[in-house]
Every structure is written in C-alpha cells, then in structure tokens.
Amino acid sequence: MSKRLLDVHICELPKISDSNLPKLPPNARFYARWKRNFQKIFLVSVNHPLTQNFLRSLAAIAFEKRRHGRSSTWWVIHPCSNLRYYWDFLMTFTYLYMFIAIPYILAFQRVAKSSGPESWNPVHPAYIICIFDIVLNFITGFKSRDGHEIFLDPFLIIRHYMKTYFLIDFISSVPYVWFYKDRILPPGPNSNSILLIFELLPVLKIFRIYTLRFYIQQIIANFTISHSEEKAIWLIVLVLLIFHWYSCVTHIFPFIVAHITGVTKENSDMYLITTGLYKKSDSDIYLVYCHIGINVSFVFKSVQSAAEPELKYQRIMHQVKEYIHEKKLPENLKKKLIAYYEYRFQGSYFKERAISRTLSSHLNQEIMIHSSRGLIDTATILHSLPRNVIGYLMGILRPVIYLQEDIIYKSRTEGDCMFFIISGTVALITFNGKEICHEKDGGYFGEAALIFPDQRRLESVIALERLENVAKQRYKQINELNFSSKDVNLETSTLIEKENIAENAHQVGDTKVSVNNQDYIERGTLNVNKEN
C-alpha cells in the first residue's frame, strides 16, 4: 500500500479563503463578520455562467476577488457576482411580465374600455422591482466593449449607465397613475386624450428587449444546451411577444386615431368600431388579431421567398460581424473582412455549386464561358484559342479576390499557380524592392510556376487596388489538348522572358507566353506541366 502511494504525486495548492478577503481575528466583532459575509455576494463568482468569458483561469478569478474585495469600493456589485446573477434572473421574468401586461392593459382596458386606474394594479409590483433595478444598476460594474476589462469605478459606472439605459428605465418605471386617478374618456370633443401620453410611456420598457435577450442567454448557459437550441428558444419567445404586441397595437390603433381626430365612436367609420368588435370579450378579440397576425406572417413569408438571396446575404454578413466581435479583430482588419464579403457576394447569395451539379457539362461550360467573358475579352493571350480549349480552361480556373495592399505572393517562395487578372492592378516587385512593372485587366503573372516547377518565385506581387482574378494551379493540368490553328503558336520556343524590364531592375521576372500572329502552324500541342 505504501509503495503504491509513493508512485503517486502528492501535492496540493495552499488552502486559502474562497473569497480572498482578509481573514478576521477570532475575537472579531459581529459587524466585521457580518460585513465580510455580506461582501462575498458582491464578489465575482466562479459559478456565474459568464465568468469564464472574462476570466479564463482560477488565478485570474482570485486576482479579481482580491482587487475588488480589498478596494475602497467593495460595495460595488461585480457583474459576475452571485447577487447580480439572481437579480438578473428575477428581472428576466419581470421584463417578460411587463412586456405582456403593459400593452394588454393599455390596449384592452384603459383605452378601449375606459377602465379606471385600478386596472394598473397588477403591474405595480413590477414597477417597484424596476425602481430597485435602477438603483442596483448605479452600483453594478460593467465590462468594456471588447470584453477585456471590467470597470468597478463608481464614477465610470454612473456615467456609463446615464449614457445607455437610464433615461428609458426611469421614464418607463414610474407608475404615473399614482399622480392622477382619472379614466381615459372615450374619443370625442370632451376626451382627456392628453393622458394618453403618460399611459404610453411605460411601453418604452420594450427597448429593454436586448437586455432580456442577454438575461435569457445567461440563464440558458447553466444548462447543457447547444447554441442552435438556445437560438431556437429565444426565437420562440420573440415570436410570441411579437404576436402579442401585434394584437395589442391592432386593437388600440383605431382608438388612438379617433382620439387624435376627435371623432366619437358613433361617427367613426373604422372597422373595429362599426362592427362592434371592441364590445366582445377580450379573449375573442385577442384570438381574432392573432389570426390576422398569422395571415400577415404568411404574406411576409411570400415576400421573403422572393428576396431569399438578399436575405441570405444579410444573414451571412450578420454572421461575419458576430465572428469579428467574437475574435475581437482590430478596426482595419474588420473593414477589410467586410469589404471582401461585400465584393465577393455583391449583395446576394445563392448555392452556386448545388445549382451547377444539376446542369449538364455542356451547359455548365457555356455558363462559365459567358460569366468569364470579361477575362476572355481583355486577356489577349486567350483570343486565338479554340472554344473547347477556352471552355476547359474556364472550368479549371479558380476565382480569387484580393483587397488593396494584399500580398499575392512573395519572391523566393515556391509557386504552384499562375494568375489571370479580370479586374484590378498589381505591381511586380523584385526581392530588392524595385518595381518591375504593373499588370492590369487582362494581364497575367506567375506563369513560371507552371513552366518551371522547380524554380522559386523571382518577384513579389502586391495588389494596388481591389483585385479579382483567377488562378490556374499546377495540379489542374491540361493533358495534350490538340487543336488546329493558324493564329496561335504556344510552343516552348516562343516563351519570351522580360529581360529588357528585368535588366533595369537587376532581377529576372516570370516568363511570359507570347502569341505570335506571324508564325503559323497547322497542328500544335498545348501541354502545361504534366506533373501533379
């Protein structure tokens, strides 16, 4: 038994207080002990679902506890503390209750039926909770935008809250019926419709929908639920809320218009009033409006299907922005990534590969030739090639997009492809930094990698503007395509090096394939590097 224990590494970290607060002497007073226990709920908690997002190790959590607990602002609530988590849990259901109750009471009770202020009584407890929430928000820390730092300074907390949700929270958390006990009179000349302004102010609480989203995400993080399931739960909650709000807005809208115009119910020609629908029970009216909302959603679905490529593009761009936020990319890299996707998809997205698989090879070739007509028109090297060769070339070329100042490849590196420029400009630069030449629309470069596979690149290439080109890789080979032509000579003897340019730059660049319109052959062979 002892021998087996010797084979085990027996070691443990020194035991310290979980709160990392200074230890109290055995004869400490009751107030000191109470303060220490009370202070623990203000500190960061390892059990908080978002702690791992900001503090990645136990050492970082311990340091944060010491920094907070031993500071003069120990009374500030840490955003990842147990107290804040349980309060956010309470506010989740408070927001849900207010998002449902306030629009319903306003639309179906106060305005439609001119009920008294006692109809707001079920919401008064939620108002009190929201007032306490305002107080707690003034003493709760917040994280920076990039999530790298948590601020616990009271002055910064107050300034941050005043700039964000304070005004909305304050206006929407005041029970205005405490200051007046009047009914909302029916529309007409004698209506007290000015009170509608105060009645509508609590509806501003709906702007906290993003906070509700964050709280729900925080609660779900405690369970083993995938990201897609979490998204589905939120979408279900959001759709139900939208249908509820739609029903309330549809019911209250005719009365709001009647109050503004001063028309009485008897003289109104609105469908809701003329049919007497508002006189029916609330449940019947609610079901009618939900049914109308479902029908409207089907109409929106039809419109959405017509704009599916654009909507898919917007979803992709949203995912790209979420990726940028997750990776915390700098501003210049963020702009480059967004610019790339905007140029790549041009405002719409569709599954090109899935479509091309259903087409015949001949039809795919015709489409590729047509879509590559810009390259065929500008690239003089392709002008005299037969159509079947051009079609084959277009099928093996790979589209590539580079942004301004992107390095396409560097000198003295191995190359496996050449490039044809569809649009844009590149600069060919020697290893010593001297410019050889520019290549523009219809140009090509890097062809030496196909002809001389063992030779390294002799120049660097940089995009001077946004560049769209296609790459021909070595393993995408053309095996002895025979064709007859009187205008093309692509034999190896016709390869001309840019010696006159390279000599001035003291560096030899890639070789160029020349089209010789004066030499004629009856039968030629295009054989580009048979090696894989």
Coordinates of C-alpha atoms in Angstrom, one line a residue:
M1 CA 0.0 0.0 0.0
S2 CA 2.8 2.4 1.0
K3 CA 4.7 1.5 -2.2
R4 CA 1.7 2.4 -4.4
L5 CA 1.3 5.7 -2.6
L6 CA 4.9 6.6 -3.3
D7 CA 4.2 6.3 -7.0
V8 CA 1.5 9.0 -6.8
H9 CA 2.4 12.7 -7.0
I10 CA 1.1 14.0 -3.7
C11 CA 0.8 17.8 -3.9
E12 CA -1.9 20.3 -3.3
L13 CA -2.2 24.1 -3.5
P14 CA -2.2 26.1 -0.3
K15 CA -5.7 26.4 1.1
I16 CA -6.9 29.9 1.2
S17 CA -10.3 31.6 1.6
D18 CA -12.5 31.2 -1.5
S19 CA -13.4 34.9 -1.2
N20 CA -9.7 36.0 -1.0
L21 CA -10.8 38.5 1.7
P22 CA -8.5 39.3 4.6
K23 CA -9.0 36.9 7.5
L24 CA -10.6 38.1 10.6
P25 CA -9.2 37.5 14.1
P26 CA -11.0 35.0 16.3
N27 CA -12.4 37.8 18.5
A28 CA -13.7 39.9 15.6
R29 CA -16.9 41.8 16.3
F30 CA -20.3 40.9 14.9
Y31 CA -20.3 43.8 12.5
A32 CA -17.0 42.8 11.0
R33 CA -18.1 39.2 10.5
W34 CA -21.5 40.3 9.0
K35 CA -19.7 42.8 6.6
R36 CA -17.3 40.0 5.5
N37 CA -20.2 37.6 4.7
F38 CA -22.3 40.3 3.1
Q39 CA -19.3 41.3 0.9
K40 CA -18.9 37.8 -0.5
I41 CA -22.1 38.1 -2.6
F42 CA -20.7 41.3 -4.2
L43 CA -17.6 39.5 -5.5
V44 CA -17.1 37.6 -8.7
S45 CA -18.3 34.1 -8.5
V46 CA -16.8 31.1 -10.3
N47 CA -20.3 29.7 -10.7
H48 CA -21.5 32.6 -12.7
P49 CA -22.1 31.4 -16.3
L50 CA -20.3 34.4 -17.8
T51 CA -17.2 34.4 -15.6
Q52 CA -15.3 32.2 -17.9
N53 CA -15.8 34.6 -20.8
F54 CA -13.9 37.4 -18.9
L55 CA -11.7 35.5 -16.5
R56 CA -10.2 32.4 -18.1
S57 CA -8.4 30.9 -15.1
L58 CA -8.8 30.4 -11.4
A59 CA -5.7 32.6 -10.8
A60 CA -7.4 35.4 -12.7
I61 CA -10.6 35.0 -10.7
A62 CA -8.6 35.0 -7.4
F63 CA -6.8 38.2 -8.5
E64 CA -10.2 39.9 -9.4
K65 CA -11.6 39.0 -6.0
R66 CA -8.6 40.5 -4.2
R67 CA -8.7 43.6 -6.4
H68 CA -12.4 44.1 -5.7
G69 CA -12.7 42.9 -2.1
R70 CA -9.7 44.9 -0.7
S71 CA -10.5 48.1 -2.5
S72 CA -12.4 51.1 -1.1
T73 CA -15.3 50.4 -3.5
W74 CA -16.0 46.9 -2.1
W75 CA -19.8 47.8 -2.1
V76 CA -19.9 47.9 -5.9
I77 CA -21.6 44.8 -7.3
H78 CA -19.5 42.8 -9.7
P79 CA -21.3 42.0 -12.9
C80 CA -20.3 38.3 -12.5
S81 CA -21.3 38.0 -8.8
N82 CA -24.0 35.8 -7.4
L83 CA -26.1 38.8 -6.3
R84 CA -26.2 40.1 -9.8
Y85 CA -27.0 36.7 -11.3
Y86 CA -30.0 36.1 -9.1
W87 CA -31.2 39.7 -9.6
D88 CA -30.9 39.3 -13.4
F89 CA -32.9 36.0 -13.0
L90 CA -35.6 38.0 -11.3
M91 CA -35.5 40.8 -13.9
T92 CA -35.9 38.2 -16.7
F93 CA -39.4 37.3 -15.5
T94 CA -40.1 40.9 -14.6
Y95 CA -39.4 42.0 -18.2
L96 CA -41.4 39.2 -19.6
Y97 CA -44.4 40.1 -17.4
M98 CA -44.2 43.8 -18.2
F99 CA -43.8 43.1 -22.0
I100 CA -47.1 41.2 -21.8
A101 CA -49.1 43.0 -19.2
I102 CA -48.4 46.7 -20.1
P103 CA -49.5 46.5 -23.8
Y104 CA -52.5 44.4 -22.9
I105 CA -53.8 46.6 -20.0
L106 CA -53.2 49.7 -22.1
A107 CA -54.9 48.4 -25.3
F108 CA -57.8 46.3 -23.9
Q109 CA -58.6 48.0 -20.6
R110 CA -57.5 51.7 -20.2
V111 CA -58.2 52.9 -23.8
A112 CA -60.8 50.5 -25.3
K113 CA -63.0 50.2 -22.2
S114 CA -62.0 53.4 -20.4
S115 CA -61.4 51.4 -17.2
G116 CA -60.1 53.1 -14.1
P117 CA -56.6 53.4 -12.8
E118 CA -57.1 50.3 -10.7
S119 CA -56.5 48.2 -13.9
W120 CA -52.8 49.0 -13.5
N121 CA -52.7 47.4 -10.0
P122 CA -51.3 44.1 -11.3
V123 CA -48.2 45.9 -12.7
H124 CA -47.4 47.9 -9.6
P125 CA -45.1 45.2 -8.0
A126 CA -43.2 45.1 -11.3
Y127 CA -42.8 48.9 -11.2
I128 CA -41.3 48.6 -7.7
I129 CA -38.8 46.0 -8.8
C130 CA -37.8 48.1 -11.8
I131 CA -37.1 51.1 -9.5
F132 CA -34.8 48.9 -7.4
D133 CA -33.2 47.8 -10.6
I134 CA -32.3 51.4 -11.4
V135 CA -30.6 51.7 -8.0
L136 CA -28.6 48.5 -8.5
N137 CA -27.6 49.5 -12.0
F138 CA -25.9 52.6 -10.5
I139 CA -23.7 50.4 -8.3
T140 CA -23.1 47.4 -10.7
G141 CA -19.8 47.3 -12.6
F142 CA -19.7 46.8 -16.4
K143 CA -17.4 45.3 -19.0
S144 CA -15.6 47.1 -21.8
R145 CA -16.8 46.7 -25.3
D146 CA -14.1 44.3 -26.2
G147 CA -14.7 42.3 -23.0
H148 CA -11.1 42.6 -21.8
E149 CA -11.7 44.7 -18.8
I150 CA -14.3 45.1 -16.0
F151 CA -14.9 48.6 -14.6
L152 CA -15.8 48.9 -10.9
D153 CA -15.2 52.6 -10.5
P154 CA -18.5 54.3 -9.3
F155 CA -18.0 57.4 -11.4
L156 CA -17.5 55.4 -14.6
I157 CA -20.5 53.2 -13.7
I158 CA -22.8 56.2 -13.3
R159 CA -21.5 57.8 -16.5
H160 CA -21.9 54.6 -18.4
Y161 CA -25.5 54.0 -17.2
M162 CA -26.6 57.6 -17.8
K163 CA -25.4 57.3 -21.4
T164 CA -27.2 54.0 -22.0
Y165 CA -30.5 52.9 -20.4
F166 CA -31.1 55.2 -17.5
L167 CA -33.5 57.6 -19.3
I168 CA -35.6 54.7 -20.7
D169 CA -35.6 52.9 -17.4
F170 CA -36.6 56.0 -15.4
I171 CA -39.4 57.1 -17.8
S172 CA -40.9 53.5 -18.2
S173 CA -40.6 52.6 -14.5
V174 CA -42.7 55.4 -13.0
P175 CA -46.4 54.4 -12.2
Y176 CA -48.0 57.6 -13.5
V177 CA -51.5 56.6 -12.3
W178 CA -50.3 57.4 -8.8
F179 CA -50.4 61.1 -9.7
Y180 CA -53.9 61.1 -11.3
K181 CA -57.0 58.9 -10.8
D182 CA -58.8 59.8 -14.0
R183 CA -60.2 57.5 -16.6
I184 CA -59.3 57.8 -20.2
L185 CA -62.6 59.1 -21.6
P186 CA -63.9 57.8 -24.9
P187 CA -62.9 59.7 -28.1
G188 CA -64.7 62.9 -28.8
P189 CA -64.5 66.7 -28.1
N190 CA -64.6 66.2 -24.3
S191 CA -61.9 63.5 -24.2
N192 CA -58.9 63.8 -21.9
S193 CA -56.7 62.3 -24.5
I194 CA -53.6 64.2 -23.2
L195 CA -53.4 61.5 -20.5
L196 CA -52.6 59.0 -23.3
I197 CA -49.0 60.4 -23.4
F198 CA -48.4 59.3 -19.8
E199 CA -50.2 56.0 -20.4
L200 CA -47.9 55.2 -23.3
L201 CA -44.6 56.0 -21.6
P202 CA -44.4 52.6 -19.8
V203 CA -44.4 50.9 -23.2
L204 CA -40.8 52.3 -23.7
K205 CA -39.8 49.4 -21.5
I206 CA -39.8 47.3 -24.7
F207 CA -36.5 48.9 -25.6
R208 CA -35.1 46.5 -23.0
I209 CA -35.7 43.6 -25.3
Y210 CA -31.9 43.3 -25.9
T211 CA -31.3 43.1 -22.2
L212 CA -34.0 40.3 -21.9
R213 CA -32.1 38.5 -24.7
F214 CA -28.9 38.7 -22.7
Y215 CA -30.5 37.6 -19.5
I216 CA -32.1 34.5 -21.2
Q217 CA -28.8 33.6 -22.8
Q218 CA -27.2 33.9 -19.3
I219 CA -29.7 31.6 -17.8
I220 CA -29.5 29.0 -20.6
A221 CA -25.7 29.0 -20.2
N222 CA -26.2 27.0 -17.0
F223 CA -27.7 24.1 -18.9
T224 CA -26.1 21.8 -21.4
I225 CA -27.9 23.3 -24.4
S226 CA -26.3 23.8 -27.8
H227 CA -26.1 27.2 -29.4
S228 CA -28.7 26.4 -32.0
E229 CA -31.2 25.2 -29.3
E230 CA -30.6 28.4 -27.4
K231 CA -31.3 30.4 -30.6
A232 CA -34.5 28.4 -31.1
I233 CA -35.7 29.2 -27.5
W234 CA -35.1 32.9 -28.0
L235 CA -36.9 32.9 -31.4
I236 CA -39.9 31.2 -29.9
V237 CA -40.1 33.8 -27.1
L238 CA -39.6 36.6 -29.5
V239 CA -42.2 35.4 -32.0
L240 CA -44.8 35.0 -29.2
L241 CA -44.1 38.5 -27.9
I242 CA -44.3 40.0 -31.4
F243 CA -47.7 38.3 -32.0
H244 CA -48.9 39.7 -28.6
W245 CA -47.7 43.2 -29.4
Y246 CA -49.3 43.0 -32.9
S247 CA -52.7 42.1 -31.3
C248 CA -52.5 45.0 -28.9
V249 CA -51.4 47.5 -31.5
T250 CA -54.1 46.4 -33.9
H251 CA -56.7 46.9 -31.2
I252 CA -55.5 50.3 -29.8
F253 CA -54.7 51.9 -33.1
P254 CA -58.3 52.9 -34.1
F255 CA -58.9 54.4 -30.7
I256 CA -55.6 56.4 -30.9
V257 CA -56.7 57.7 -34.4
A258 CA -60.1 58.6 -33.0
H259 CA -58.6 60.5 -30.1
I260 CA -56.3 62.4 -32.4
T261 CA -59.0 63.4 -34.9
G262 CA -61.7 64.0 -32.2
V263 CA -64.2 61.6 -33.8
T264 CA -66.7 59.9 -31.5
K265 CA -67.3 56.2 -31.6
E266 CA -70.8 56.8 -33.1
N267 CA -69.4 58.8 -36.0
S268 CA -66.4 56.6 -36.7
D269 CA -66.2 54.5 -39.8
M270 CA -63.4 52.2 -38.6
Y271 CA -64.0 48.5 -38.9
L272 CA -63.3 47.8 -35.3
I273 CA -65.9 50.3 -34.1
T274 CA -68.5 50.0 -36.8
T275 CA -68.7 46.2 -36.4
G276 CA -68.8 46.4 -32.6
L277 CA -65.8 44.1 -32.3
Y278 CA -64.4 46.0 -29.4
K279 CA -67.6 45.1 -27.4
K280 CA -66.8 41.4 -27.4
S281 CA -64.7 39.6 -24.8
D282 CA -61.0 40.2 -24.7
S283 CA -60.2 36.6 -25.5
D284 CA -62.3 36.7 -28.7
I285 CA -60.7 39.9 -29.8
Y286 CA -57.3 38.6 -29.0
L287 CA -57.8 35.4 -31.0
V288 CA -59.0 37.4 -34.0
Y289 CA -56.0 39.6 -34.0
C290 CA -53.6 36.7 -33.6
H291 CA -55.3 35.0 -36.6
I292 CA -54.8 38.2 -38.6
G293 CA -51.2 38.3 -37.5
I294 CA -50.6 34.7 -38.7
N295 CA -52.1 35.6 -42.1
V296 CA -49.9 38.7 -42.3
S297 CA -46.9 36.5 -41.4
F298 CA -47.7 34.2 -44.4
V299 CA -47.7 37.3 -46.6
F300 CA -44.3 38.3 -45.3
K301 CA -43.1 34.8 -45.9
S302 CA -44.1 35.0 -49.5
V303 CA -42.3 38.4 -49.8
Q304 CA -39.3 36.9 -48.1
S305 CA -39.0 34.0 -50.5
A306 CA -38.9 36.5 -53.4
A307 CA -35.9 38.2 -51.7
E308 CA -34.2 35.0 -50.4
P309 CA -30.8 35.6 -52.0
E310 CA -30.6 39.1 -50.5
L311 CA -31.8 37.8 -47.1
K312 CA -29.2 35.0 -47.1
Y313 CA -26.5 37.6 -47.9
Q314 CA -27.7 39.7 -44.9
R315 CA -27.6 36.6 -42.7
I316 CA -24.0 35.8 -43.8
M317 CA -22.9 39.4 -43.2
H318 CA -24.5 39.2 -39.7
Q319 CA -22.5 36.0 -39.0
V320 CA -19.4 37.7 -40.3
K321 CA -19.9 40.6 -37.9
E322 CA -20.6 38.2 -35.0
Y323 CA -17.3 36.4 -35.9
I324 CA -15.5 39.8 -35.9
H325 CA -16.9 40.6 -32.5
E326 CA -16.0 37.1 -31.1
K327 CA -12.4 37.3 -32.4
K328 CA -12.2 41.0 -31.3
L329 CA -10.5 41.9 -34.5
P330 CA -9.0 45.4 -34.9
E331 CA -10.8 48.1 -36.9
N332 CA -8.6 47.9 -40.0
L333 CA -9.0 44.1 -40.3
K334 CA -12.7 44.4 -39.6
K335 CA -13.1 46.8 -42.6
K336 CA -11.1 44.5 -44.9
L337 CA -13.1 41.4 -44.0
I338 CA -16.4 43.2 -44.5
A339 CA -15.2 44.7 -47.8
Y340 CA -14.2 41.3 -49.0
Y341 CA -17.6 39.7 -48.4
E342 CA -19.4 42.7 -49.9
Y343 CA -17.3 42.5 -53.0
R344 CA -17.5 38.7 -53.1
F345 CA -21.3 38.3 -52.9
Q346 CA -22.4 41.6 -54.4
G347 CA -25.5 41.9 -52.1
S348 CA -26.9 38.4 -52.8
Y349 CA -26.1 34.8 -52.0
F350 CA -27.1 31.5 -53.7
K351 CA -25.7 28.0 -53.7
E352 CA -23.8 28.1 -56.9
R353 CA -22.3 24.6 -56.6
A354 CA -25.7 23.0 -55.9
I355 CA -27.1 24.6 -59.0
S356 CA -24.2 23.6 -61.2
R357 CA -24.4 20.0 -60.1
T358 CA -27.9 19.7 -61.7
L359 CA -26.8 21.0 -65.1
S360 CA -25.1 19.1 -67.9
S361 CA -21.4 19.5 -68.5
H362 CA -22.1 21.4 -71.8
L363 CA -24.4 23.8 -70.2
N364 CA -22.0 24.4 -67.3
Q365 CA -19.3 25.1 -69.8
E366 CA -21.5 27.6 -71.7
I367 CA -22.3 29.4 -68.5
M368 CA -18.7 29.5 -67.4
I369 CA -17.6 31.0 -70.7
H370 CA -20.4 33.6 -70.6
S371 CA -19.6 34.5 -67.0
S372 CA -15.9 34.8 -67.8
R373 CA -16.4 36.9 -70.9
G374 CA -14.7 39.8 -69.2
L375 CA -11.5 37.8 -68.9
I376 CA -11.8 36.4 -72.4
D377 CA -12.3 39.9 -73.8
T378 CA -9.3 41.5 -72.0
A379 CA -6.8 38.6 -71.9
T380 CA -5.2 38.8 -75.4
I381 CA -3.4 35.5 -74.8
L382 CA -6.7 33.7 -74.9
H383 CA -8.1 35.4 -78.0
S384 CA -6.9 32.9 -80.6
L385 CA -7.6 29.7 -78.6
P386 CA -10.3 27.4 -79.8
R387 CA -13.6 27.4 -77.9
N388 CA -13.2 23.9 -76.5
V389 CA -9.8 24.9 -75.0
I390 CA -11.2 28.1 -73.5
G391 CA -14.1 26.1 -72.1
Y392 CA -11.7 23.7 -70.5
L393 CA -9.5 26.5 -69.1
M394 CA -12.5 28.3 -67.6
G395 CA -13.5 25.0 -65.9
I396 CA -10.2 24.6 -64.1
L397 CA -9.6 28.2 -63.2
R398 CA -10.2 29.2 -59.6
P399 CA -11.6 32.7 -58.7
V400 CA -9.6 34.6 -56.2
I401 CA -10.2 38.1 -54.7
Y402 CA -7.5 40.3 -53.2
L403 CA -8.0 43.6 -51.5
Q404 CA -5.8 46.7 -51.8
E405 CA -2.3 46.2 -50.5
D406 CA -2.7 42.4 -50.2
I407 CA 0.4 40.5 -50.9
I408 CA -0.4 37.8 -53.5
Y409 CA 2.9 36.0 -53.2
K410 CA 6.5 36.8 -52.2
S411 CA 9.7 36.3 -54.0
R412 CA 11.9 33.2 -53.3
T413 CA 8.8 31.2 -52.4
E414 CA 7.6 28.1 -54.1
G415 CA 4.8 28.7 -56.6
D416 CA 2.1 26.3 -57.8
C417 CA -0.2 28.6 -59.9
M418 CA -0.4 31.5 -62.3
F419 CA -2.9 34.3 -62.3
F420 CA -5.1 35.9 -64.9
I421 CA -6.4 39.4 -63.9
I422 CA -10.1 40.0 -64.5
S423 CA -10.1 43.5 -62.9
G424 CA -7.6 45.4 -60.9
T425 CA -3.9 46.3 -60.9
V426 CA -0.9 44.6 -59.4
A427 CA 2.7 45.6 -59.0
L428 CA 5.6 43.2 -59.6
I429 CA 8.5 44.0 -57.3
T430 CA 12.0 42.4 -57.1
F431 CA 13.4 41.0 -54.0
N432 CA 15.4 44.2 -53.5
G433 CA 12.2 46.3 -53.6
K434 CA 12.5 47.7 -57.1
E435 CA 9.4 47.8 -59.2
I436 CA 9.4 45.7 -62.4
C437 CA 6.1 46.6 -64.0
H438 CA 2.3 46.8 -63.5
E439 CA -0.2 44.3 -64.8
K440 CA -3.8 45.4 -65.3
D441 CA -7.1 44.0 -66.6
G442 CA -6.4 41.1 -68.9
G443 CA -2.9 40.6 -67.7
Y444 CA -1.3 37.6 -66.2
F445 CA 1.6 36.7 -64.0
G446 CA 3.2 33.8 -62.1
E447 CA 3.3 31.6 -65.2
A448 CA 6.8 30.4 -64.5
A449 CA 5.5 28.3 -61.7
L450 CA 3.7 26.1 -64.3
I451 CA 6.5 26.0 -66.8
F452 CA 9.4 25.7 -64.4
P453 CA 8.1 23.9 -61.3
D454 CA 11.5 23.6 -59.6
Q455 CA 12.1 27.3 -59.8
R456 CA 11.2 29.7 -57.0
R457 CA 9.3 32.9 -57.5
L458 CA 11.6 35.7 -58.7
E459 CA 9.3 38.6 -57.8
S460 CA 6.8 39.7 -55.2
V461 CA 3.3 40.7 -56.4
I462 CA 1.1 43.2 -54.5
A463 CA -2.4 44.3 -55.3
L464 CA -2.6 48.1 -55.8
E465 CA -6.4 48.1 -55.8
R466 CA -9.2 45.6 -55.2
L467 CA -8.3 42.7 -57.5
E468 CA -10.4 40.0 -59.0
N469 CA -8.5 37.3 -60.8
V470 CA -8.5 33.6 -61.4
A471 CA -5.7 31.1 -60.6
K472 CA -4.5 28.2 -62.6
Q473 CA -3.0 25.6 -60.3
R474 CA -0.3 23.2 -61.4
Y475 CA -2.2 20.0 -60.5
K476 CA -5.2 21.3 -62.5
Q477 CA -3.3 20.2 -65.7
I478 CA -4.2 20.2 -69.3
N479 CA -3.0 16.9 -70.9
E480 CA -2.1 17.2 -74.6
L481 CA -5.1 19.1 -75.9
N482 CA -4.6 19.0 -79.7
F483 CA -6.1 21.7 -81.8
S484 CA -5.6 23.3 -85.2
S485 CA -5.0 27.0 -85.6
K486 CA -3.4 29.4 -88.0
D487 CA -3.1 32.2 -85.4
V488 CA -1.5 30.7 -82.3
N489 CA 2.0 29.4 -81.5
L490 CA 2.3 28.3 -78.0
E491 CA 5.5 26.2 -78.3
T492 CA 8.2 26.5 -75.7
S493 CA 10.4 28.2 -78.2
T494 CA 8.0 31.2 -78.2
L495 CA 8.4 31.9 -74.4
I496 CA 10.0 35.3 -74.1
E497 CA 11.5 36.5 -70.8
K498 CA 11.0 40.1 -69.7
E499 CA 14.7 40.6 -69.9
N500 CA 14.5 44.2 -71.1
I501 CA 12.4 45.1 -68.0
A502 CA 14.2 42.8 -65.6
E503 CA 17.7 44.0 -66.5
N504 CA 16.7 47.5 -65.5
A505 CA 15.5 46.2 -62.2
H506 CA 18.5 43.8 -61.8
Q507 CA 16.2 40.9 -61.4
V508 CA 14.6 38.5 -63.9
G509 CA 10.8 38.2 -63.5
D510 CA 8.4 35.5 -64.6
T511 CA 8.4 34.5 -68.2
K512 CA 5.5 35.4 -70.5
V513 CA 3.8 33.3 -73.0
S514 CA 3.6 35.2 -76.3
V515 CA 1.1 35.0 -79.1
N516 CA 2.9 35.2 -82.3
N517 CA 0.5 36.1 -85.1
Q518 CA 3.1 35.8 -87.8
D519 CA 4.3 32.3 -87.2
Y520 CA 1.8 29.7 -88.4
I521 CA 1.4 26.0 -87.5
E522 CA -1.1 23.5 -88.8
R523 CA -1.1 21.4 -85.7
G524 CA 0.1 22.4 -82.2
T525 CA 0.1 20.9 -78.8
L526 CA -0.8 22.7 -75.5
N527 CA 0.9 20.7 -72.8
V528 CA 1.1 22.6 -69.5
N529 CA 3.3 20.7 -67.0
K530 CA 2.1 17.1 -66.9
E531 CA 3.3 16.8 -63.3
N532 CA 0.8 16.7 -60.4

